[in-house]
Short mmCIF file of N, CA and C and ligand atoms in Angstrom, two decimals:
data_model
loop_
_atom_site.label_atom_id
_atom_site.label_comp_id
_atom_site.label_asym_id
_atom_site.label_seq_id
_atom_site.Cartn_x
_atom_site.Cartn_y
_atom_site.Cartn_z
N UNK A 74 -39.70 156.88 147.89
CA UNK A 74 -40.54 157.26 146.77
C UNK A 74 -39.70 157.26 145.50
N UNK A 75 -40.01 156.31 144.61
CA UNK A 75 -39.16 156.13 143.44
C UNK A 75 -39.74 156.64 142.14
N UNK A 76 -40.88 157.30 142.20
CA UNK A 76 -41.44 157.83 140.94
C UNK A 76 -40.98 159.26 140.72
N UNK A 77 -40.66 159.59 139.49
CA UNK A 77 -40.31 160.99 139.21
C UNK A 77 -41.55 161.85 138.98
N UNK A 78 -42.72 161.22 138.86
CA UNK A 78 -43.90 161.99 138.44
C UNK A 78 -44.63 162.58 139.64
N UNK A 79 -44.61 163.91 139.71
CA UNK A 79 -45.34 164.61 140.78
C UNK A 79 -46.83 164.42 140.57
N UNK A 80 -47.56 164.12 141.62
CA UNK A 80 -48.99 163.90 141.48
C UNK A 80 -49.32 162.63 140.72
N UNK A 81 -48.34 161.77 140.59
CA UNK A 81 -48.54 160.52 139.86
C UNK A 81 -49.19 159.45 140.73
N UNK A 82 -49.34 158.30 140.12
CA UNK A 82 -50.10 157.24 140.78
C UNK A 82 -49.39 156.68 142.02
N UNK A 83 -48.08 156.52 141.88
CA UNK A 83 -47.31 156.01 143.02
C UNK A 83 -47.38 157.00 144.17
N UNK A 84 -47.20 158.27 143.84
CA UNK A 84 -47.24 159.32 144.87
C UNK A 84 -48.58 159.31 145.61
N UNK A 85 -49.64 159.18 144.85
CA UNK A 85 -50.98 159.22 145.46
C UNK A 85 -51.17 158.03 146.42
N UNK A 86 -50.76 156.85 145.97
CA UNK A 86 -50.92 155.67 146.84
C UNK A 86 -50.01 155.78 148.07
N UNK A 87 -48.80 156.25 147.84
CA UNK A 87 -47.87 156.40 148.97
C UNK A 87 -48.42 157.41 149.97
N UNK A 88 -48.96 158.51 149.48
CA UNK A 88 -49.54 159.51 150.39
C UNK A 88 -50.65 158.89 151.24
N UNK A 89 -51.46 158.05 150.61
CA UNK A 89 -52.53 157.39 151.37
C UNK A 89 -51.95 156.47 152.44
N UNK A 90 -50.94 155.71 152.07
CA UNK A 90 -50.32 154.79 153.05
C UNK A 90 -49.70 155.58 154.19
N UNK A 91 -49.05 156.70 153.86
CA UNK A 91 -48.42 157.51 154.92
C UNK A 91 -49.49 158.15 155.80
N UNK A 92 -50.60 158.53 155.20
CA UNK A 92 -51.70 159.11 155.99
C UNK A 92 -52.17 158.08 157.03
N UNK A 93 -52.34 156.84 156.57
CA UNK A 93 -52.76 155.79 157.49
C UNK A 93 -51.72 155.55 158.59
N UNK A 94 -50.45 155.53 158.19
CA UNK A 94 -49.38 155.29 159.17
C UNK A 94 -49.30 156.42 160.18
N UNK A 95 -49.43 157.66 159.70
CA UNK A 95 -49.38 158.82 160.62
C UNK A 95 -50.52 158.76 161.62
N UNK A 96 -51.69 158.33 161.15
CA UNK A 96 -52.83 158.23 162.08
C UNK A 96 -52.53 157.25 163.21
N UNK A 97 -51.64 156.34 162.92
CA UNK A 97 -51.26 155.36 163.96
C UNK A 97 -49.98 155.79 164.68
N UNK A 98 -49.62 157.05 164.49
CA UNK A 98 -48.51 157.60 165.28
C UNK A 98 -47.14 157.59 164.62
N UNK A 99 -47.07 157.24 163.33
CA UNK A 99 -45.76 157.16 162.68
C UNK A 99 -45.12 158.55 162.55
N UNK A 100 -43.83 158.60 162.81
CA UNK A 100 -43.02 159.76 162.43
C UNK A 100 -42.24 159.32 161.21
N UNK A 101 -42.38 160.06 160.12
CA UNK A 101 -41.90 159.55 158.84
C UNK A 101 -40.72 160.36 158.30
N UNK A 102 -39.67 159.64 157.93
CA UNK A 102 -38.58 160.24 157.16
C UNK A 102 -38.88 159.92 155.70
N UNK A 103 -39.15 160.94 154.91
CA UNK A 103 -39.60 160.73 153.52
C UNK A 103 -38.46 161.08 152.57
N UNK A 104 -38.20 160.20 151.63
CA UNK A 104 -37.14 160.44 150.65
C UNK A 104 -37.70 160.44 149.24
N UNK A 105 -37.62 161.58 148.60
CA UNK A 105 -38.03 161.72 147.20
C UNK A 105 -36.79 161.43 146.35
N UNK A 106 -36.63 160.17 146.00
CA UNK A 106 -35.36 159.72 145.40
C UNK A 106 -35.04 160.45 144.11
N UNK A 107 -36.06 160.87 143.38
CA UNK A 107 -35.82 161.55 142.11
C UNK A 107 -35.11 162.88 142.30
N UNK A 108 -35.28 163.48 143.46
CA UNK A 108 -34.65 164.77 143.72
C UNK A 108 -33.46 164.65 144.66
N UNK A 109 -32.92 163.47 144.75
CA UNK A 109 -31.73 163.26 145.58
C UNK A 109 -30.57 162.85 144.70
N UNK A 110 -29.39 163.14 145.19
CA UNK A 110 -28.19 162.74 144.46
C UNK A 110 -27.75 161.38 144.99
N UNK A 111 -28.12 160.32 144.28
CA UNK A 111 -27.73 158.97 144.70
C UNK A 111 -27.13 158.26 143.49
N UNK A 112 -25.82 158.15 143.51
CA UNK A 112 -25.13 157.50 142.39
C UNK A 112 -25.26 155.99 142.46
N UNK A 113 -24.97 155.34 141.36
CA UNK A 113 -25.03 153.89 141.32
C UNK A 113 -23.89 153.25 142.11
N UNK A 114 -24.14 152.05 142.62
CA UNK A 114 -23.10 151.29 143.32
C UNK A 114 -21.92 151.07 142.36
N UNK A 115 -20.71 151.29 142.88
CA UNK A 115 -19.51 151.14 142.06
C UNK A 115 -18.86 149.76 142.23
N UNK A 116 -19.42 148.90 143.04
CA UNK A 116 -18.84 147.58 143.31
C UNK A 116 -17.34 147.70 143.61
N UNK A 117 -16.99 148.67 144.44
CA UNK A 117 -15.58 148.94 144.74
C UNK A 117 -15.04 147.98 145.80
N UNK A 118 -15.94 147.33 146.53
CA UNK A 118 -15.50 146.36 147.53
C UNK A 118 -15.23 146.96 148.89
N UNK A 119 -15.30 148.28 149.02
CA UNK A 119 -15.00 148.90 150.33
C UNK A 119 -15.97 148.43 151.39
N UNK A 120 -17.24 148.31 151.04
CA UNK A 120 -18.23 147.94 152.07
C UNK A 120 -18.07 146.49 152.53
N UNK A 121 -17.41 145.67 151.71
CA UNK A 121 -17.16 144.29 152.15
C UNK A 121 -16.16 144.27 153.30
N UNK A 122 -15.33 145.31 153.39
CA UNK A 122 -14.36 145.42 154.48
C UNK A 122 -14.92 146.20 155.66
N UNK A 123 -15.68 147.26 155.34
CA UNK A 123 -16.05 148.23 156.39
C UNK A 123 -17.54 148.25 156.71
N UNK A 124 -18.37 147.65 155.84
CA UNK A 124 -19.83 147.72 155.95
C UNK A 124 -20.33 149.17 155.85
N UNK A 125 -19.52 150.03 155.27
CA UNK A 125 -19.93 151.42 155.04
C UNK A 125 -19.68 151.75 153.58
N UNK A 126 -20.43 152.69 153.06
CA UNK A 126 -20.22 153.16 151.70
C UNK A 126 -19.49 154.49 151.77
N UNK A 127 -18.40 154.59 151.03
CA UNK A 127 -17.58 155.82 151.11
C UNK A 127 -18.05 156.90 150.14
N UNK A 128 -19.08 156.58 149.32
CA UNK A 128 -19.56 157.60 148.38
C UNK A 128 -20.35 158.64 149.18
N UNK A 129 -19.89 159.85 149.08
CA UNK A 129 -20.49 160.90 149.91
C UNK A 129 -21.59 161.62 149.13
N UNK A 130 -22.74 161.00 149.11
CA UNK A 130 -23.88 161.65 148.44
C UNK A 130 -25.12 161.48 149.33
N UNK A 131 -26.29 161.75 148.77
CA UNK A 131 -27.50 161.76 149.61
C UNK A 131 -27.87 160.39 150.17
N UNK A 132 -27.24 159.34 149.66
CA UNK A 132 -27.54 158.01 150.19
C UNK A 132 -27.16 157.92 151.66
N UNK A 133 -26.22 158.75 152.08
CA UNK A 133 -25.83 158.72 153.50
C UNK A 133 -27.02 159.01 154.41
N UNK A 134 -27.93 159.88 153.93
CA UNK A 134 -29.14 160.18 154.71
C UNK A 134 -30.05 158.95 154.80
N UNK A 135 -30.10 158.21 153.69
CA UNK A 135 -30.95 157.01 153.65
C UNK A 135 -30.36 155.93 154.55
N UNK A 136 -29.03 155.79 154.52
CA UNK A 136 -28.40 154.79 155.41
C UNK A 136 -28.79 155.03 156.86
N UNK A 137 -28.69 156.30 157.24
CA UNK A 137 -29.00 156.63 158.64
C UNK A 137 -30.45 156.29 158.96
N UNK A 138 -31.36 156.66 158.05
CA UNK A 138 -32.79 156.39 158.30
C UNK A 138 -33.06 154.89 158.36
N UNK A 139 -32.39 154.12 157.51
CA UNK A 139 -32.61 152.66 157.52
C UNK A 139 -32.15 152.08 158.84
N UNK A 140 -31.07 152.60 159.37
CA UNK A 140 -30.59 152.08 160.66
C UNK A 140 -31.53 152.45 161.80
N UNK A 141 -32.11 153.66 161.71
CA UNK A 141 -32.87 154.18 162.85
C UNK A 141 -34.36 153.82 162.82
N UNK A 142 -34.86 153.35 161.68
CA UNK A 142 -36.31 153.16 161.54
C UNK A 142 -36.67 151.69 161.71
N UNK A 143 -37.95 151.45 161.89
CA UNK A 143 -38.35 150.05 162.01
C UNK A 143 -39.55 149.69 161.13
N UNK A 144 -40.12 150.65 160.44
CA UNK A 144 -41.14 150.34 159.43
C UNK A 144 -40.74 151.07 158.15
N UNK A 145 -40.96 150.41 157.01
CA UNK A 145 -40.46 150.94 155.74
C UNK A 145 -41.51 150.81 154.64
N UNK A 146 -41.62 151.85 153.84
CA UNK A 146 -42.45 151.76 152.64
C UNK A 146 -41.56 152.08 151.45
N UNK A 147 -41.52 151.16 150.51
CA UNK A 147 -40.86 151.41 149.23
C UNK A 147 -41.96 151.55 148.19
N UNK A 148 -41.94 152.64 147.43
CA UNK A 148 -42.97 152.86 146.42
C UNK A 148 -42.31 153.18 145.09
N UNK A 149 -42.72 152.48 144.05
CA UNK A 149 -42.11 152.71 142.73
C UNK A 149 -43.08 152.34 141.63
N UNK A 150 -43.08 153.11 140.55
CA UNK A 150 -43.81 152.64 139.37
C UNK A 150 -43.04 151.49 138.72
N UNK A 151 -43.72 150.75 137.88
CA UNK A 151 -43.03 149.74 137.07
C UNK A 151 -42.49 150.45 135.83
N UNK A 152 -41.19 150.40 135.67
CA UNK A 152 -40.53 150.93 134.47
C UNK A 152 -39.77 149.78 133.83
N UNK A 153 -40.05 149.50 132.57
CA UNK A 153 -39.37 148.41 131.85
C UNK A 153 -39.30 147.13 132.69
N UNK A 154 -40.46 146.77 133.18
CA UNK A 154 -40.62 145.50 133.90
C UNK A 154 -39.87 145.40 135.22
N UNK A 155 -39.52 146.54 135.79
CA UNK A 155 -38.86 146.51 137.10
C UNK A 155 -39.18 147.78 137.87
N UNK A 156 -38.47 148.00 138.98
CA UNK A 156 -38.65 149.27 139.69
C UNK A 156 -37.94 150.37 138.91
N UNK A 157 -38.24 151.62 139.22
CA UNK A 157 -37.62 152.74 138.51
C UNK A 157 -36.12 152.79 138.79
N UNK A 158 -35.39 153.48 137.93
CA UNK A 158 -33.94 153.62 138.13
C UNK A 158 -33.64 154.34 139.44
N UNK A 159 -34.50 155.28 139.80
CA UNK A 159 -34.29 156.01 141.05
C UNK A 159 -34.36 155.06 142.24
N UNK A 160 -35.37 154.19 142.22
CA UNK A 160 -35.51 153.22 143.31
C UNK A 160 -34.36 152.21 143.27
N UNK A 161 -34.01 151.78 142.07
CA UNK A 161 -32.99 150.73 141.95
C UNK A 161 -31.61 151.22 142.39
N UNK A 162 -31.32 152.49 142.10
CA UNK A 162 -30.02 153.03 142.53
C UNK A 162 -29.93 153.00 144.06
N UNK A 163 -31.01 153.40 144.70
CA UNK A 163 -31.02 153.39 146.17
C UNK A 163 -30.86 151.96 146.69
N UNK A 164 -31.58 151.03 146.07
CA UNK A 164 -31.53 149.63 146.52
C UNK A 164 -30.11 149.06 146.34
N UNK A 165 -29.53 149.30 145.18
CA UNK A 165 -28.17 148.77 144.93
C UNK A 165 -27.17 149.31 145.95
N UNK A 166 -27.41 150.54 146.38
CA UNK A 166 -26.49 151.14 147.35
C UNK A 166 -26.67 150.57 148.75
N UNK A 167 -27.62 149.65 148.90
CA UNK A 167 -27.79 148.96 150.19
C UNK A 167 -26.82 147.80 150.34
N UNK A 168 -25.87 147.69 149.44
CA UNK A 168 -24.88 146.61 149.52
C UNK A 168 -24.13 146.59 150.85
N UNK A 169 -23.86 147.74 151.50
CA UNK A 169 -23.21 147.66 152.82
C UNK A 169 -24.04 146.86 153.83
N UNK A 170 -25.36 146.97 153.75
CA UNK A 170 -26.20 146.18 154.66
C UNK A 170 -26.10 144.70 154.31
N UNK A 171 -26.01 144.42 153.01
CA UNK A 171 -25.87 143.02 152.57
C UNK A 171 -24.57 142.44 153.12
N UNK A 172 -23.50 143.20 153.02
CA UNK A 172 -22.20 142.73 153.52
C UNK A 172 -22.25 142.49 155.03
N UNK A 173 -22.89 143.43 155.71
CA UNK A 173 -22.97 143.32 157.16
C UNK A 173 -23.78 142.08 157.57
N UNK A 174 -24.86 141.85 156.81
CA UNK A 174 -25.74 140.73 157.16
C UNK A 174 -25.15 139.38 156.75
N UNK A 175 -24.69 139.30 155.49
CA UNK A 175 -24.33 137.98 154.96
C UNK A 175 -22.83 137.66 155.05
N UNK A 176 -21.98 138.64 155.03
CA UNK A 176 -20.54 138.35 155.16
C UNK A 176 -20.11 138.35 156.63
N UNK A 177 -20.52 139.41 157.34
CA UNK A 177 -20.12 139.50 158.75
C UNK A 177 -21.10 138.80 159.68
N UNK A 178 -22.23 138.34 159.10
CA UNK A 178 -23.27 137.67 159.91
C UNK A 178 -23.72 138.57 161.07
N UNK A 179 -23.86 139.85 160.75
CA UNK A 179 -24.21 140.82 161.79
C UNK A 179 -25.39 141.66 161.30
N UNK A 180 -26.55 141.01 161.10
CA UNK A 180 -27.68 141.78 160.57
C UNK A 180 -28.15 142.85 161.54
N UNK A 181 -28.81 143.88 160.99
CA UNK A 181 -29.49 144.83 161.86
C UNK A 181 -30.51 144.01 162.65
N UNK A 182 -30.61 144.20 163.96
CA UNK A 182 -31.59 143.39 164.71
C UNK A 182 -32.98 143.57 164.08
N UNK A 183 -33.59 142.47 163.63
CA UNK A 183 -34.83 142.60 162.85
C UNK A 183 -36.08 142.83 163.68
N UNK A 184 -35.96 142.83 165.00
CA UNK A 184 -37.16 142.95 165.83
C UNK A 184 -37.96 144.20 165.46
N UNK A 185 -39.23 143.99 165.20
CA UNK A 185 -40.12 145.13 164.94
C UNK A 185 -40.03 145.68 163.53
N UNK A 186 -39.17 145.12 162.71
CA UNK A 186 -39.06 145.64 161.34
C UNK A 186 -40.14 145.03 160.46
N UNK A 187 -40.79 145.88 159.68
CA UNK A 187 -41.80 145.39 158.72
C UNK A 187 -41.83 146.36 157.56
N UNK A 188 -42.34 145.90 156.44
CA UNK A 188 -42.29 146.73 155.24
C UNK A 188 -43.56 146.66 154.41
N UNK A 189 -43.66 147.60 153.50
CA UNK A 189 -44.76 147.67 152.55
C UNK A 189 -44.18 148.11 151.21
N UNK A 190 -44.50 147.36 150.19
CA UNK A 190 -44.07 147.73 148.84
C UNK A 190 -45.29 148.13 148.03
N UNK A 191 -45.23 149.31 147.43
CA UNK A 191 -46.33 149.81 146.61
C UNK A 191 -45.81 149.98 145.19
N UNK A 192 -46.52 149.39 144.23
CA UNK A 192 -46.10 149.58 142.85
C UNK A 192 -47.30 149.74 141.93
N UNK A 193 -47.08 150.46 140.84
CA UNK A 193 -48.14 150.74 139.86
C UNK A 193 -47.57 150.52 138.47
N UNK A 194 -48.32 149.83 137.64
CA UNK A 194 -47.89 149.62 136.26
C UNK A 194 -48.96 150.03 135.27
N UNK A 195 -48.54 150.56 134.16
CA UNK A 195 -49.49 151.00 133.13
C UNK A 195 -50.10 149.84 132.37
N UNK A 196 -49.35 148.76 132.27
CA UNK A 196 -49.84 147.61 131.50
C UNK A 196 -50.49 146.60 132.45
N UNK A 197 -51.15 145.65 131.82
CA UNK A 197 -51.80 144.63 132.66
C UNK A 197 -50.94 143.38 132.79
N UNK A 198 -49.77 143.40 132.14
CA UNK A 198 -48.90 142.21 132.17
C UNK A 198 -48.30 142.02 133.56
N UNK A 199 -48.27 140.78 133.98
CA UNK A 199 -47.78 140.48 135.34
C UNK A 199 -46.26 140.48 135.41
N UNK A 200 -45.56 140.45 134.28
CA UNK A 200 -44.10 140.27 134.35
C UNK A 200 -43.41 141.45 135.05
N UNK A 201 -43.92 142.66 134.81
CA UNK A 201 -43.35 143.83 135.47
C UNK A 201 -43.52 143.74 136.97
N UNK A 202 -44.68 143.30 137.36
CA UNK A 202 -44.95 143.15 138.78
C UNK A 202 -44.01 142.10 139.39
N UNK A 203 -43.84 140.98 138.72
CA UNK A 203 -43.03 139.90 139.27
C UNK A 203 -41.59 140.34 139.51
N UNK A 204 -41.05 141.06 138.54
CA UNK A 204 -39.66 141.51 138.65
C UNK A 204 -39.52 142.54 139.78
N UNK A 205 -40.50 143.46 139.84
CA UNK A 205 -40.47 144.48 140.91
C UNK A 205 -40.60 143.83 142.28
N UNK A 206 -41.48 142.85 142.37
CA UNK A 206 -41.67 142.15 143.64
C UNK A 206 -40.36 141.48 144.09
N UNK A 207 -39.66 140.87 143.15
CA UNK A 207 -38.41 140.18 143.50
C UNK A 207 -37.37 141.19 144.00
N UNK A 208 -37.30 142.35 143.35
CA UNK A 208 -36.33 143.36 143.77
C UNK A 208 -36.69 143.91 145.16
N UNK A 209 -37.98 144.17 145.35
CA UNK A 209 -38.42 144.71 146.65
C UNK A 209 -38.13 143.71 147.77
N UNK A 210 -38.37 142.44 147.49
CA UNK A 210 -38.11 141.40 148.49
C UNK A 210 -36.62 141.37 148.86
N UNK A 211 -35.79 141.43 147.84
CA UNK A 211 -34.35 141.41 148.06
C UNK A 211 -33.92 142.62 148.90
N UNK A 212 -34.49 143.79 148.57
CA UNK A 212 -34.19 145.01 149.33
C UNK A 212 -34.59 144.85 150.80
N UNK A 213 -35.82 144.42 151.02
CA UNK A 213 -36.30 144.35 152.39
C UNK A 213 -35.51 143.33 153.21
N UNK A 214 -35.22 142.17 152.64
CA UNK A 214 -34.49 141.17 153.41
C UNK A 214 -33.08 141.67 153.75
N UNK A 215 -32.50 142.40 152.83
CA UNK A 215 -31.14 142.91 153.05
C UNK A 215 -31.10 143.89 154.21
N UNK A 216 -32.18 144.69 154.36
CA UNK A 216 -32.19 145.64 155.48
C UNK A 216 -32.91 145.02 156.70
N UNK A 217 -32.94 143.70 156.71
CA UNK A 217 -33.47 142.95 157.86
C UNK A 217 -34.95 143.18 158.13
N UNK A 218 -35.69 143.46 157.07
CA UNK A 218 -37.15 143.45 157.15
C UNK A 218 -37.58 142.05 156.74
N UNK A 219 -38.01 141.26 157.70
CA UNK A 219 -38.27 139.85 157.42
C UNK A 219 -39.65 139.62 156.83
N UNK A 220 -40.54 140.59 157.03
CA UNK A 220 -41.89 140.46 156.49
C UNK A 220 -42.30 141.77 155.84
N UNK A 221 -42.90 141.65 154.65
CA UNK A 221 -43.45 142.86 154.04
C UNK A 221 -44.68 142.49 153.23
N UNK A 222 -45.50 143.51 153.00
CA UNK A 222 -46.72 143.32 152.22
C UNK A 222 -46.53 143.99 150.86
N UNK A 223 -47.21 143.47 149.85
CA UNK A 223 -47.08 144.01 148.50
C UNK A 223 -48.43 144.51 148.01
N UNK A 224 -48.46 145.75 147.52
CA UNK A 224 -49.65 146.28 146.86
C UNK A 224 -49.28 146.61 145.43
N UNK A 225 -50.08 146.14 144.49
CA UNK A 225 -49.76 146.38 143.08
C UNK A 225 -51.02 146.72 142.30
N UNK A 226 -50.97 147.83 141.59
CA UNK A 226 -52.07 148.20 140.70
C UNK A 226 -51.57 148.15 139.28
N UNK A 227 -52.15 147.29 138.48
CA UNK A 227 -51.76 147.19 137.07
C UNK A 227 -52.82 147.88 136.22
N UNK A 228 -52.42 148.27 135.00
CA UNK A 228 -53.38 148.89 134.07
C UNK A 228 -53.74 150.31 134.44
N UNK A 229 -52.85 150.98 135.17
CA UNK A 229 -53.08 152.38 135.57
C UNK A 229 -51.92 153.20 135.01
N UNK A 230 -52.20 154.04 134.05
CA UNK A 230 -51.10 154.65 133.29
C UNK A 230 -51.04 156.18 133.39
N UNK A 231 -52.14 156.85 133.12
CA UNK A 231 -52.10 158.32 133.07
C UNK A 231 -51.87 158.90 134.46
N UNK A 232 -51.27 160.07 134.49
CA UNK A 232 -51.01 160.72 135.79
C UNK A 232 -52.30 160.88 136.59
N UNK A 233 -52.32 160.37 137.78
CA UNK A 233 -53.47 160.52 138.66
C UNK A 233 -54.64 159.59 138.37
N UNK A 234 -54.46 158.71 137.41
CA UNK A 234 -55.55 157.79 137.04
C UNK A 234 -55.97 156.90 138.22
N UNK A 235 -55.08 156.71 139.14
CA UNK A 235 -55.37 155.86 140.30
C UNK A 235 -56.55 156.42 141.12
N UNK A 236 -56.81 157.72 140.95
CA UNK A 236 -57.93 158.32 141.69
C UNK A 236 -59.27 157.73 141.27
N UNK A 237 -59.27 157.11 140.09
CA UNK A 237 -60.51 156.43 139.64
C UNK A 237 -60.66 155.06 140.29
N UNK A 238 -59.73 154.70 141.15
CA UNK A 238 -59.77 153.38 141.82
C UNK A 238 -59.81 153.58 143.33
N UNK A 239 -60.95 154.04 143.84
CA UNK A 239 -61.01 154.33 145.28
C UNK A 239 -60.67 153.14 146.15
N UNK A 240 -60.92 151.94 145.66
CA UNK A 240 -60.62 150.75 146.48
C UNK A 240 -59.10 150.61 146.66
N UNK A 241 -58.33 151.04 145.65
CA UNK A 241 -56.87 150.97 145.77
C UNK A 241 -56.37 152.01 146.77
N UNK A 242 -57.00 153.18 146.78
CA UNK A 242 -56.61 154.22 147.74
C UNK A 242 -56.89 153.75 149.16
N UNK A 243 -58.05 153.12 149.32
CA UNK A 243 -58.43 152.64 150.65
C UNK A 243 -57.47 151.54 151.10
N UNK A 244 -57.14 150.68 150.16
CA UNK A 244 -56.23 149.57 150.49
C UNK A 244 -54.86 150.11 150.94
N UNK A 245 -54.39 151.15 150.26
CA UNK A 245 -53.10 151.74 150.63
C UNK A 245 -53.19 152.39 152.00
N UNK A 246 -54.27 153.10 152.23
CA UNK A 246 -54.48 153.76 153.53
C UNK A 246 -54.51 152.73 154.66
N UNK A 247 -55.27 151.66 154.44
CA UNK A 247 -55.38 150.61 155.46
C UNK A 247 -54.03 149.90 155.66
N UNK A 248 -53.31 149.72 154.55
CA UNK A 248 -52.00 149.06 154.66
C UNK A 248 -51.03 149.91 155.47
N UNK A 249 -51.13 151.23 155.32
CA UNK A 249 -50.30 152.13 156.12
C UNK A 249 -50.61 152.01 157.60
N UNK A 250 -51.89 151.90 157.90
CA UNK A 250 -52.29 151.75 159.31
C UNK A 250 -51.79 150.40 159.85
N UNK A 251 -52.03 149.36 159.06
CA UNK A 251 -51.64 148.01 159.50
C UNK A 251 -50.13 147.92 159.71
N UNK A 252 -49.40 148.63 158.87
CA UNK A 252 -47.94 148.58 158.99
C UNK A 252 -47.48 149.02 160.37
N UNK A 253 -48.24 149.90 160.99
CA UNK A 253 -47.83 150.43 162.29
C UNK A 253 -48.27 149.55 163.46
N UNK A 254 -49.00 148.50 163.14
CA UNK A 254 -49.41 147.61 164.25
C UNK A 254 -48.22 146.83 164.78
N UNK A 255 -48.25 146.47 166.05
CA UNK A 255 -47.10 145.74 166.60
C UNK A 255 -46.90 144.39 165.93
C1 FMN B 754 -39.88 154.77 131.23
C2 FMN B 754 -41.19 154.09 131.48
C3 FMN B 754 -41.24 152.72 131.42
C4 FMN B 754 -42.44 152.04 131.70
N1 FMN B 754 -42.43 150.67 131.66
C5 FMN B 754 -43.56 150.00 132.04
C6 FMN B 754 -43.58 148.57 132.10
O1 FMN B 754 -42.61 147.90 131.80
N2 FMN B 754 -44.71 147.95 132.52
C7 FMN B 754 -45.83 148.66 132.85
O2 FMN B 754 -46.83 148.05 133.25
N3 FMN B 754 -45.86 150.02 132.80
C8 FMN B 754 -44.75 150.72 132.41
N4 FMN B 754 -44.75 152.09 132.38
C9 FMN B 754 -45.96 152.82 132.77
C10 FMN B 754 -45.94 153.27 134.23
O3 FMN B 754 -45.72 152.18 135.09
C11 FMN B 754 -47.30 153.88 134.57
O4 FMN B 754 -47.54 155.03 133.78
C12 FMN B 754 -47.44 154.25 136.03
O5 FMN B 754 -48.77 154.64 136.29
C13 FMN B 754 -46.51 155.39 136.40
O6 FMN B 754 -46.63 155.65 137.77
P1 FMN B 754 -46.40 157.14 138.34
O7 FMN B 754 -47.59 157.95 137.91
O8 FMN B 754 -46.31 156.96 139.78
O9 FMN B 754 -45.12 157.63 137.79
C14 FMN B 754 -43.59 152.78 132.05
C15 FMN B 754 -43.53 154.18 132.08
C16 FMN B 754 -42.34 154.84 131.80
C17 FMN B 754 -42.29 156.35 131.86
#
């Protein structure tokens, strides 16, 4: 969860997706990135040698969950034509997975991995969506999620405005359920 806004549009859609996933039996590790201590990648090169990140912050919890889970939802508002800084910091810190996959040729076994990206933008311009989609794709492939679905609501700005779009809520709920299918 990459939005800082409590009760915001991203949160509402994510809650719907998680509700659908739980109905299909999901046990969910939820990370509210805005309230976690996750520093930016330092490009120190340690993970190129060890495939581990030596920064001892809350990202260590996310690393463990990424290794242990097989379905993933990334949710972020569009901020300045991309994902939020909170989401991006977490994604950049996935460099150890990138090293493991592309340098050591030792990807996390991708069997059963699938993803869902949820994003909301206040404007109707597609450029924010395009950039966010590219970042989400890069994130998912790095953690060996070979397939993911994208949900994007544009032109939704005020806190909770997404509630006026019941079709978007339903779509998120259904996407959460579908994510849990084999
Ligand atoms: C710092 C900041 C930057 C934003 N940049 C964009 C943008 O580039 N494109 C866009 O469509 N909306 C932009 N927005 C609007 C948000 O995407 C929109 O309000 C969204 O509904 C917020 O989702 P949330 O309620 O989950 O936080 C921006 C909002 C903020 C606070």
